[in-house]
CSV table of C-alpha atoms in Angstrom, one decimal:
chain,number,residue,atom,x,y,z
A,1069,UNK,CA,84.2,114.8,107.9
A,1070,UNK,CA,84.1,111.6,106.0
A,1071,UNK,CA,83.7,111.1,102.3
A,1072,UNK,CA,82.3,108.4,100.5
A,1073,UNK,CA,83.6,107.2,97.4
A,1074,UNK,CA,82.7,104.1,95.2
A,1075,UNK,CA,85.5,101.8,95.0
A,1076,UNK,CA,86.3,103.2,91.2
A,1077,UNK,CA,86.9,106.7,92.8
A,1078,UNK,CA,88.9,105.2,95.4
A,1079,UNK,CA,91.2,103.4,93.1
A,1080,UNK,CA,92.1,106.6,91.2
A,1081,UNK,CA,91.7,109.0,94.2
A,1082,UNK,CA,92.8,107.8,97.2
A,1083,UNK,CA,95.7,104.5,96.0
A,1084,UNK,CA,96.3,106.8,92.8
A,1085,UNK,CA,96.7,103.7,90.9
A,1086,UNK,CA,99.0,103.1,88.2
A,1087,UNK,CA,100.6,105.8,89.2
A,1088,UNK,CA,101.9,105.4,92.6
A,1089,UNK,CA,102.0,102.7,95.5
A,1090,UNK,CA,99.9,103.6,98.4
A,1091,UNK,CA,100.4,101.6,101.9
A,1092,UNK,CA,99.5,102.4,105.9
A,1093,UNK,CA,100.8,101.9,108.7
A,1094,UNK,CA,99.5,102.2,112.4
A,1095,UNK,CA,101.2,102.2,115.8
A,1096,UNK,CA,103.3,105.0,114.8
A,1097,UNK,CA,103.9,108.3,116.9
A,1098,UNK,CA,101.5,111.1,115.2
A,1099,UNK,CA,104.7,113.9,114.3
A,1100,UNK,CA,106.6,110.6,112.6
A,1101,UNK,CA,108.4,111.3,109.7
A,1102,UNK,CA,109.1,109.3,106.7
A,1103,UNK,CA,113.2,110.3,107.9
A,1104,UNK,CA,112.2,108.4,111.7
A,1105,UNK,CA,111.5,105.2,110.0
A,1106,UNK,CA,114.8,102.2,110.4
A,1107,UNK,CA,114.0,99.8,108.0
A,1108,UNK,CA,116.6,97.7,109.4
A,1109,UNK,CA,114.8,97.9,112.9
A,1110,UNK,CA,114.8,94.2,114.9
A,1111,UNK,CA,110.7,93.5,114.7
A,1112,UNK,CA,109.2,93.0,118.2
A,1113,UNK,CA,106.8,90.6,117.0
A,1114,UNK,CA,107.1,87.6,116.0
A,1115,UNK,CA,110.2,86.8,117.2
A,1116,UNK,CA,111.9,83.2,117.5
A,1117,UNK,CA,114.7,82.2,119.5
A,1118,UNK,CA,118.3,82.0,117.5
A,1119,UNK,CA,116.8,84.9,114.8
A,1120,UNK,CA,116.5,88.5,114.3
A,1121,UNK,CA,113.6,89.4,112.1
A,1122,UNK,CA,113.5,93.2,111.1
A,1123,UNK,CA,111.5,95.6,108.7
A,1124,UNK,CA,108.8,98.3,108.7
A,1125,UNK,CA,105.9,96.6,107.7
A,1126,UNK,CA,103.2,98.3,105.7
A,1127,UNK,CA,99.4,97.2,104.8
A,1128,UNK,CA,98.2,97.8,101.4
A,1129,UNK,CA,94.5,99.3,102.9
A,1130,UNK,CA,92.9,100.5,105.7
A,1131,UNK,CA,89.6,98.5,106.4
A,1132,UNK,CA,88.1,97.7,109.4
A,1133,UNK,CA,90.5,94.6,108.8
A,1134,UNK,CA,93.8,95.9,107.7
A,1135,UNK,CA,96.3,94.9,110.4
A,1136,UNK,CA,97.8,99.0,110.3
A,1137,UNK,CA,94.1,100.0,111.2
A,1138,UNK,CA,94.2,97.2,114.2
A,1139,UNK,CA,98.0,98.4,115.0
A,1140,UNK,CA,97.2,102.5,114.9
A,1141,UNK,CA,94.1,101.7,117.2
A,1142,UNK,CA,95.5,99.5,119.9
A,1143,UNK,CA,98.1,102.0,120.8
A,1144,UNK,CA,96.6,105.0,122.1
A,1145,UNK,CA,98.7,108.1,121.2
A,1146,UNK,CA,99.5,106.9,117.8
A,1147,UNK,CA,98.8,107.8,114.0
A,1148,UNK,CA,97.7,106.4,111.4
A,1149,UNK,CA,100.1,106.8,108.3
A,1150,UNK,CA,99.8,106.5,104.2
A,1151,UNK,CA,103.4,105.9,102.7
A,1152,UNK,CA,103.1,106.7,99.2
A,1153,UNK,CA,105.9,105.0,97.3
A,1154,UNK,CA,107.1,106.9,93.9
A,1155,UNK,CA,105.4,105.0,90.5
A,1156,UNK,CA,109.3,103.9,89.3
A,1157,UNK,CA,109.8,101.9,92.8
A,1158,UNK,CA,111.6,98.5,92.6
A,1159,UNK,CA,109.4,95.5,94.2
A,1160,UNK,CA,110.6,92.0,95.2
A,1161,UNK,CA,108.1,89.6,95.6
A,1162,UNK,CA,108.7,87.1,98.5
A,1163,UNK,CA,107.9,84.1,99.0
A,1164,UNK,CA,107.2,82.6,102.1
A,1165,UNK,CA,105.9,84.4,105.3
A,1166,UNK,CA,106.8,87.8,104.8
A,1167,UNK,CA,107.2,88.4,108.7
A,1168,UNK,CA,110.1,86.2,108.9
A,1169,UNK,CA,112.8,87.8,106.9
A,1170,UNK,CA,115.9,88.8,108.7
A,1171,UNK,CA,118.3,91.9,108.8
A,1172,UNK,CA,120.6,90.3,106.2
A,1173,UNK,CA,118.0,89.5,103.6
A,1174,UNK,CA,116.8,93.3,103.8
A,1175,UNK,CA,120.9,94.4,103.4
A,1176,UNK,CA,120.9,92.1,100.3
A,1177,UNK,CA,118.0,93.4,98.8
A,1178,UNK,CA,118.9,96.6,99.2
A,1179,UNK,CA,122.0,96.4,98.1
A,1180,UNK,CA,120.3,94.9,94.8
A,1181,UNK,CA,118.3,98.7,94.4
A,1182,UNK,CA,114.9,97.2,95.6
A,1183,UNK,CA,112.3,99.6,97.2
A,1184,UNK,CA,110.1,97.6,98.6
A,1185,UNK,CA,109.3,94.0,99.3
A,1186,UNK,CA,105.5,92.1,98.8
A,1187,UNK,CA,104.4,88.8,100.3
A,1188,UNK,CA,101.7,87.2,102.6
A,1189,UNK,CA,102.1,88.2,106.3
A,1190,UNK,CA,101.0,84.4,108.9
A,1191,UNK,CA,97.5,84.9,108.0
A,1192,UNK,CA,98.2,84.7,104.2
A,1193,UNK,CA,97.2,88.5,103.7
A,1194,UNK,CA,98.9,91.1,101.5
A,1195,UNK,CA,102.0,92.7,103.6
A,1196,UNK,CA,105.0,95.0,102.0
A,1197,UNK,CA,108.0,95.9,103.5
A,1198,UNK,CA,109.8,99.4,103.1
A,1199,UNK,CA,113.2,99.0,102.0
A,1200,UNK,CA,113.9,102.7,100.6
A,1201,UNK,CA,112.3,105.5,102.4
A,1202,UNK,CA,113.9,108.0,99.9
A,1203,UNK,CA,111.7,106.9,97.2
A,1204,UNK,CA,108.7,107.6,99.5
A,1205,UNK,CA,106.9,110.2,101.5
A,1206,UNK,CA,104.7,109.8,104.6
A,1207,UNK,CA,101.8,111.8,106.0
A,1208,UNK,CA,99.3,111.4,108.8
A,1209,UNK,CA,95.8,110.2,107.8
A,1210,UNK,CA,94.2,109.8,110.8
A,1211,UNK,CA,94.9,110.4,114.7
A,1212,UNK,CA,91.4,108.3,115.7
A,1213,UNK,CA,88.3,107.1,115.2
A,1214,UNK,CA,85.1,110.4,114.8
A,1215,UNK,CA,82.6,107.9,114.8
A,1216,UNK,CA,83.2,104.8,116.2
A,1217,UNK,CA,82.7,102.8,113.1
A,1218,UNK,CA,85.9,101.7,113.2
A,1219,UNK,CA,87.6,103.6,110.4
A,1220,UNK,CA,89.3,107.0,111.1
């Protein structure tokens, strides 16, 4: 069963804003825990020779758009997580392409008591990366797709 909300009701509903940080992530296997996650884990994608890009990436929605809806659907099996980050967490806003920080930035930052990090993913949209999975929780929205209009 779906429920529609305006985008007012989602806001305070569903992201719980100003309260709490909501992200999702897809591609994940459905009994994941928020304890399963390495956030110093080399990435697979994007990749260059010579560097070791890590992180668990997060999107900040769950459109028909949002690169965790795309992830979660292209790998068959998977879930569809919300990570709900606790309304004291530490951001650090990046700059540059968010995709392309390595395992020693994510140590440093850390080490510095940041949470989470914010930037632009290659596309220029909204991507955060988990630093501290102790100042979030994790649950499964969505194992697929009821009604093929390509939102679970």
């Amino acid at each position: 069963m779906k429920i529609i909300v305006n985008e007012s009701q989602f806001k305070k509903l569903i992201l719980k804003e100003g309260s709490q940080k909501v992200f999702f992530h897809g591609g994940l296997p459905i009994d994941a825990t928020i304890s399963d996650i390495d956030v110093l884990r080399s990435s697979t994608r994007q990749q260059k020779k010579g560097k070791d890009y890590a992180g668990f990436y997060m999107s900040p929605d769950i459109d028909k758009n949002s690169f965790a809806l795309k992830y979660h659907q292209s790998n068959t099996g998977s879930g569809l997580h919300k990570i709900i980050m606790d309304s004291d967490s530490k951001g650090y806003e990046f700059k540059g392409v968010i995709e392309r920080i390595s395992q020693d930035v994510l140590k440093d930052l850390i080490s510095k008591g940041y949470d989470y990090i914010s930037g632009k993913n290659v596309f220029g949209k909204p991507e955060f990366v988990l630093l501290n999975p102790r100042k979030a929780t994790m649950e499964l929205v969505s194992t697929h797709d009821t009604d093929n209009d390509g939102i679970p």
